[in-house]
Amino acid sequence: MSLRRPVIGITPDRDFEATDIEALYQVRRNYCDAVIRAGGIPIILPYMELGMVELFDLLDGLIVTGGMFDIDPVIYDGLEMPSATLKRDRTSFEIAILKLALEKNLPVLGICGGMQLIGVTLGAKVYQDLPTDNSDGLEHMQLEPCSKPHHPVEVEPDSLLFSAVQSPSMLVNSLHHQALKDVIPPLRVVARAQDGTVEAVESLAHAFCLGTQWHPEYAGDEKEGEIFNAFVEAARG
């Protein structure tokens, strides 16, 4: 096993209302801490077009993070949604660097909205609002801290996720009002909640491309760290 510490790029959020000159890039520390514990070196990726390829060439792996906003439905449905909360500059950058990672077969981990971005990039669609689209389903926007698990998920036994966590089920947090639907190859669903909501996907066309709807960086379940361990090990090459 190589002892090299792989460089992991992490996509940040940005202030929603700040002007460009005052805007901050923001990444919760627990994303970085999870990468460091797993043996990687985290770096925060600025939104940039000029020089993106040079930036990408520094990376051994990519984490696409979540955030309190929606992917523009025009991207996957071709429909305007006035009620959607959008961050177009962030989404544009994340799609571009995600496509580079997939083209180069770089290990990718998508978390929450990052999983949804993997999904729409590879042909899936998104439920706009789970309480509306599945009113009899679980409550997926927990009120308790995200360090506390909220509901179980069932894990497919022949999956990349299972090989990492070594368990047919997990207790996970839940902080989302949207979810993937109409998942098509090369993606496959590898974990679901009890109400059928897609909780994890992976790509059969890539060496390591995994998305979780929950936030494993909070480590509410002891198995969460194994997801980062598997990802960083794949990035180590």
GROMACS .gro file of C-alpha atoms in nm:
model
  237
    1MET     CA    1   0.000   0.000   0.000
    2SER     CA    2   0.132   0.343  -0.094
    3LEU     CA    3   0.178   0.589   0.192
    4ARG     CA    4   0.137   0.889  -0.038
    5ARG     CA    5  -0.123   1.136   0.085
    6PRO     CA    6  -0.356   1.209  -0.209
    7VAL     CA    7  -0.479   1.561  -0.276
    8ILE     CA    8  -0.858   1.584  -0.250
    9GLY     CA    9  -1.040   1.881  -0.403
   10ILE     CA   10  -1.353   1.992  -0.217
   11THR     CA   11  -1.613   2.214  -0.382
   12PRO     CA   12  -1.717   2.501  -0.153
   13ASP     CA   13  -2.037   2.691  -0.102
   14ARG     CA   14  -2.052   3.070  -0.124
   15ASP     CA   15  -2.251   3.343   0.045
   16PHE     CA   16  -2.595   3.355  -0.110
   17GLU     CA   17  -2.654   3.729  -0.077
   18ALA     CA   18  -2.302   3.873  -0.061
   19THR     CA   19  -2.170   4.084  -0.344
   20ASP     CA   20  -1.892   3.930  -0.551
   21ILE     CA   21  -1.627   4.146  -0.389
   22GLU     CA   22  -1.737   4.042  -0.037
   23ALA     CA   23  -1.836   3.680  -0.100
   24LEU     CA   24  -1.673   3.402   0.100
   25TYR     CA   25  -1.600   3.046  -0.006
   26GLN     CA   26  -1.727   2.819   0.271
   27VAL     CA   27  -1.655   2.456   0.356
   28ARG     CA   28  -1.747   2.304   0.690
   29ARG     CA   29  -1.440   2.185   0.876
   30ASN     CA   30  -1.579   1.833   0.913
   31TYR     CA   31  -1.542   1.774   0.538
   32CYS     CA   32  -1.171   1.853   0.566
   33ASP     CA   33  -1.131   1.661   0.891
   34ALA     CA   34  -1.285   1.349   0.738
   35VAL     CA   35  -1.037   1.364   0.449
   36ILE     CA   36  -0.742   1.421   0.682
   37ARG     CA   37  -0.842   1.130   0.908
   38ALA     CA   38  -0.861   0.906   0.602
   39GLY     CA   39  -0.509   1.005   0.497
   40GLY     CA   40  -0.573   1.272   0.235
   41ILE     CA   41  -0.485   1.638   0.191
   42PRO     CA   42  -0.797   1.854   0.141
   43ILE     CA   43  -0.791   2.168  -0.072
   44ILE     CA   44  -1.082   2.405  -0.136
   45LEU     CA   45  -1.156   2.467  -0.503
   46PRO     CA   46  -1.239   2.822  -0.619
   47TYR     CA   47  -1.500   2.863  -0.890
   48MET     CA   48  -1.293   2.929  -1.201
   49GLU     CA   49  -1.315   2.868  -1.573
   50LEU     CA   50  -0.977   2.996  -1.689
   51GLY     CA   51  -0.721   2.757  -1.546
   52MET     CA   52  -0.971   2.488  -1.445
   53VAL     CA   53  -0.775   2.213  -1.622
   54GLU     CA   54  -0.455   2.316  -1.443
   55LEU     CA   55  -0.645   2.320  -1.114
   56PHE     CA   56  -0.791   1.978  -1.188
   57ASP     CA   57  -0.445   1.837  -1.264
   58LEU     CA   58  -0.346   1.898  -0.901
   59LEU     CA   59  -0.613   1.658  -0.776
   60ASP     CA   60  -0.619   1.288  -0.697
   61GLY     CA   61  -0.986   1.288  -0.599
   62LEU     CA   62  -1.293   1.513  -0.594
   63ILE     CA   63  -1.561   1.570  -0.331
   64VAL     CA   64  -1.875   1.753  -0.447
   65THR     CA   65  -2.040   1.886  -0.134
   66GLY     CA   66  -2.397   1.968  -0.041
   67GLY     CA   67  -2.564   2.300   0.035
   68MET     CA   68  -2.898   2.463   0.105
   69PHE     CA   69  -2.992   2.525  -0.257
   70ASP     CA   70  -3.133   2.344  -0.561
   71ILE     CA   71  -2.979   2.229  -0.886
   72ASP     CA   72  -3.142   2.432  -1.163
   73PRO     CA   73  -3.423   2.209  -1.299
   74VAL     CA   74  -3.359   2.348  -1.647
   75ILE     CA   75  -3.049   2.126  -1.650
   76TYR     CA   76  -3.240   1.797  -1.621
   77ASP     CA   77  -3.603   1.880  -1.703
   78GLY     CA   78  -3.574   2.183  -1.927
   79LEU     CA   79  -3.829   2.357  -1.705
   80GLU     CA   80  -3.811   2.683  -1.516
   81MET     CA   81  -3.901   2.652  -1.147
   82PRO     CA   82  -3.954   2.999  -0.994
   83SER     CA   83  -3.960   2.857  -0.640
   84ALA     CA   84  -3.617   2.693  -0.674
   85THR     CA   85  -3.327   2.832  -0.471
   86LEU     CA   86  -3.039   2.848  -0.719
   87LYS     CA   87  -2.665   2.915  -0.711
   88ARG     CA   88  -2.588   2.910  -1.081
   89ASP     CA   89  -2.219   2.999  -1.055
   90ARG     CA   90  -2.159   2.715  -0.812
   91THR     CA   91  -2.358   2.462  -1.013
   92SER     CA   92  -2.186   2.562  -1.338
   93PHE     CA   93  -1.841   2.516  -1.183
   94GLU     CA   94  -1.931   2.188  -1.014
   95ILE     CA   95  -2.074   2.037  -1.332
   96ALA     CA   96  -1.764   2.136  -1.528
   97ILE     CA   97  -1.513   1.993  -1.281
   98LEU     CA   98  -1.728   1.684  -1.220
   99LYS     CA   99  -1.734   1.612  -1.594
  100LEU     CA  100  -1.354   1.644  -1.602
  101ALA     CA  101  -1.327   1.399  -1.312
  102LEU     CA  102  -1.559   1.148  -1.479
  103GLU     CA  103  -1.376   1.179  -1.812
  104LYS     CA  104  -1.040   1.117  -1.641
  105ASN     CA  105  -1.183   0.844  -1.413
  106LEU     CA  106  -1.076   1.037  -1.105
  107PRO     CA  107  -1.232   0.908  -0.780
  108VAL     CA  108  -1.544   1.110  -0.695
  109LEU     CA  109  -1.752   1.130  -0.378
  110GLY     CA  110  -2.076   1.329  -0.397
  111ILE     CA  111  -2.252   1.424  -0.075
  112CYS     CA  112  -2.620   1.530  -0.053
  113GLY     CA  113  -2.656   1.786  -0.334
  114GLY     CA  114  -2.328   1.647  -0.468
  115MET     CA  115  -2.493   1.309  -0.514
  116GLN     CA  116  -2.780   1.476  -0.697
  117LEU     CA  117  -2.530   1.654  -0.922
  118ILE     CA  118  -2.366   1.321  -1.009
  119GLY     CA  119  -2.713   1.191  -1.084
  120VAL     CA  120  -2.824   1.464  -1.322
  121THR     CA  121  -2.482   1.467  -1.491
  122LEU     CA  122  -2.526   1.096  -1.564
  123GLY     CA  123  -2.888   1.114  -1.677
  124ALA     CA  124  -3.106   1.096  -1.365
  125LYS     CA  125  -3.376   1.344  -1.263
  126VAL     CA  126  -3.475   1.497  -0.932
  127TYR     CA  127  -3.790   1.507  -0.720
  128GLN     CA  128  -3.843   1.879  -0.669
  129ASP     CA  129  -3.988   1.849  -0.319
  130LEU     CA  130  -4.024   1.523  -0.128
  131PRO     CA  131  -4.302   1.640   0.109
  132THR     CA  132  -4.507   1.724  -0.202
  133ASP     CA  133  -4.403   1.434  -0.426
  134ASN     CA  134  -4.420   1.168  -0.153
  135SER     CA  135  -4.639   1.302   0.125
  136ASP     CA  136  -4.659   0.959   0.293
  137GLY     CA  137  -4.281   0.921   0.305
  138LEU     CA  138  -4.032   0.975   0.584
  139GLU     CA  139  -3.940   1.320   0.711
  140HIS     CA  140  -3.606   1.382   0.540
  141MET     CA  141  -3.529   1.723   0.692
  142GLN     CA  142  -3.432   1.637   1.047
  143LEU     CA  143  -3.454   1.890   1.329
  144GLU     CA  144  -3.196   1.727   1.555
  145PRO     CA  145  -2.821   1.787   1.498
  146CYS     CA  146  -2.674   1.611   1.194
  147SER     CA  147  -2.433   1.421   1.420
  148LYS     CA  148  -2.740   1.220   1.529
  149PRO     CA  149  -2.869   0.951   1.289
  150HIS     CA  150  -3.225   1.004   1.171
  151HIS     CA  151  -3.330   0.691   0.981
  152PRO     CA  152  -3.188   0.361   0.851
  153VAL     CA  153  -3.091   0.284   0.493
  154GLU     CA  154  -3.058  -0.056   0.329
  155VAL     CA  155  -2.734  -0.114   0.135
  156GLU     CA  156  -2.703  -0.334  -0.173
  157PRO     CA  157  -2.464  -0.621  -0.091
  158ASP     CA  158  -2.274  -0.622  -0.422
  159SER     CA  159  -2.189  -0.253  -0.418
  160LEU     CA  160  -1.894  -0.023  -0.368
  161LEU     CA  161  -2.073   0.120  -0.066
  162PHE     CA  162  -2.114  -0.222   0.092
  163SER     CA  163  -1.747  -0.304   0.033
  164ALA     CA  164  -1.660   0.014   0.226
  165VAL     CA  165  -1.900  -0.013   0.522
  166GLN     CA  166  -1.929  -0.394   0.535
  167SER     CA  167  -2.291  -0.380   0.646
  168PRO     CA  168  -2.633  -0.433   0.484
  169SER     CA  169  -2.775  -0.133   0.670
  170MET     CA  170  -2.671   0.197   0.822
  171LEU     CA  171  -2.821   0.469   1.038
  172VAL     CA  172  -2.781   0.803   0.861
  173ASN     CA  173  -2.867   1.168   0.905
  174SER     CA  174  -3.109   1.339   0.670
  175LEU     CA  175  -3.107   1.702   0.556
  176HIS     CA  176  -3.271   1.728   0.215
  177HIS     CA  177  -3.604   1.811   0.053
  178GLN     CA  178  -3.513   1.670  -0.290
  179ALA     CA  179  -3.398   1.328  -0.410
  180LEU     CA  180  -3.294   1.147  -0.726
  181LYS     CA  181  -3.543   0.964  -0.945
  182ASP     CA  182  -3.531   0.786  -1.282
  183VAL     CA  183  -3.175   0.665  -1.222
  184ILE     CA  184  -3.034   0.506  -1.539
  185PRO     CA  185  -2.706   0.334  -1.633
  186PRO     CA  186  -2.423   0.379  -1.581
  187LEU     CA  187  -2.561   0.478  -1.240
  188ARG     CA  188  -2.719   0.226  -1.009
  189VAL     CA  189  -2.901   0.275  -0.681
  190VAL     CA  190  -2.708   0.111  -0.397
  191ALA     CA  191  -2.900   0.230  -0.089
  192ARG     CA  192  -3.258   0.329  -0.014
  193ALA     CA  193  -3.455   0.456   0.282
  194GLN     CA  194  -3.759   0.264   0.408
  195ASP     CA  195  -3.989   0.485   0.198
  196GLY     CA  196  -3.795   0.401  -0.119
  197THR     CA  197  -3.603   0.729  -0.139
  198VAL     CA  198  -3.270   0.692  -0.319
  199GLU     CA  199  -2.997   0.732  -0.056
  200ALA     CA  200  -2.684   0.628  -0.247
  201VAL     CA  201  -2.576   0.573  -0.607
  202GLU     CA  202  -2.260   0.459  -0.778
  203SER     CA  203  -2.139   0.450  -1.137
  204LEU     CA  204  -2.064   0.118  -1.302
  205ALA     CA  205  -1.857   0.300  -1.565
  206HIS     CA  206  -1.602   0.447  -1.325
  207ALA     CA  207  -1.349   0.301  -1.083
  208PHE     CA  208  -1.484   0.501  -0.787
  209CYS     CA  209  -1.786   0.727  -0.825
  210LEU     CA  210  -2.012   0.716  -0.520
  211GLY     CA  211  -2.286   0.949  -0.402
  212THR     CA  212  -2.461   0.955  -0.064
  213GLN     CA  213  -2.775   1.156   0.005
  214TRP     CA  214  -2.677   1.181   0.371
  215HIS     CA  215  -2.375   1.361   0.518
  216PRO     CA  216  -2.112   1.103   0.625
  217GLU     CA  217  -1.872   1.380   0.730
  218TYR     CA  218  -2.077   1.416   1.052
  219ALA     CA  219  -1.984   1.057   1.144
  220GLY     CA  220  -2.313   0.981   1.316
  221ASP     CA  221  -2.257   0.611   1.242
  222GLU     CA  222  -1.914   0.454   1.299
  223LYS     CA  223  -1.927   0.319   0.943
  224GLU     CA  224  -1.922   0.671   0.797
  225GLY     CA  225  -1.544   0.698   0.826
  226GLU     CA  226  -1.505   0.387   0.614
  227ILE     CA  227  -1.665   0.570   0.321
  228PHE     CA  228  -1.390   0.832   0.335
  229ASN     CA  229  -1.125   0.564   0.390
  230ALA     CA  230  -1.234   0.382   0.074
  231PHE     CA  231  -1.251   0.706  -0.125
  232VAL     CA  232  -0.908   0.831  -0.018
  233GLU     CA  233  -0.755   0.488  -0.078
  234ALA     CA  234  -0.897   0.492  -0.432
  235ALA     CA  235  -0.749   0.840  -0.480
  236ARG     CA  236  -0.413   0.717  -0.355
  237GLY     CA  237  -0.399   0.492  -0.661
   0.00000   0.00000   0.00000
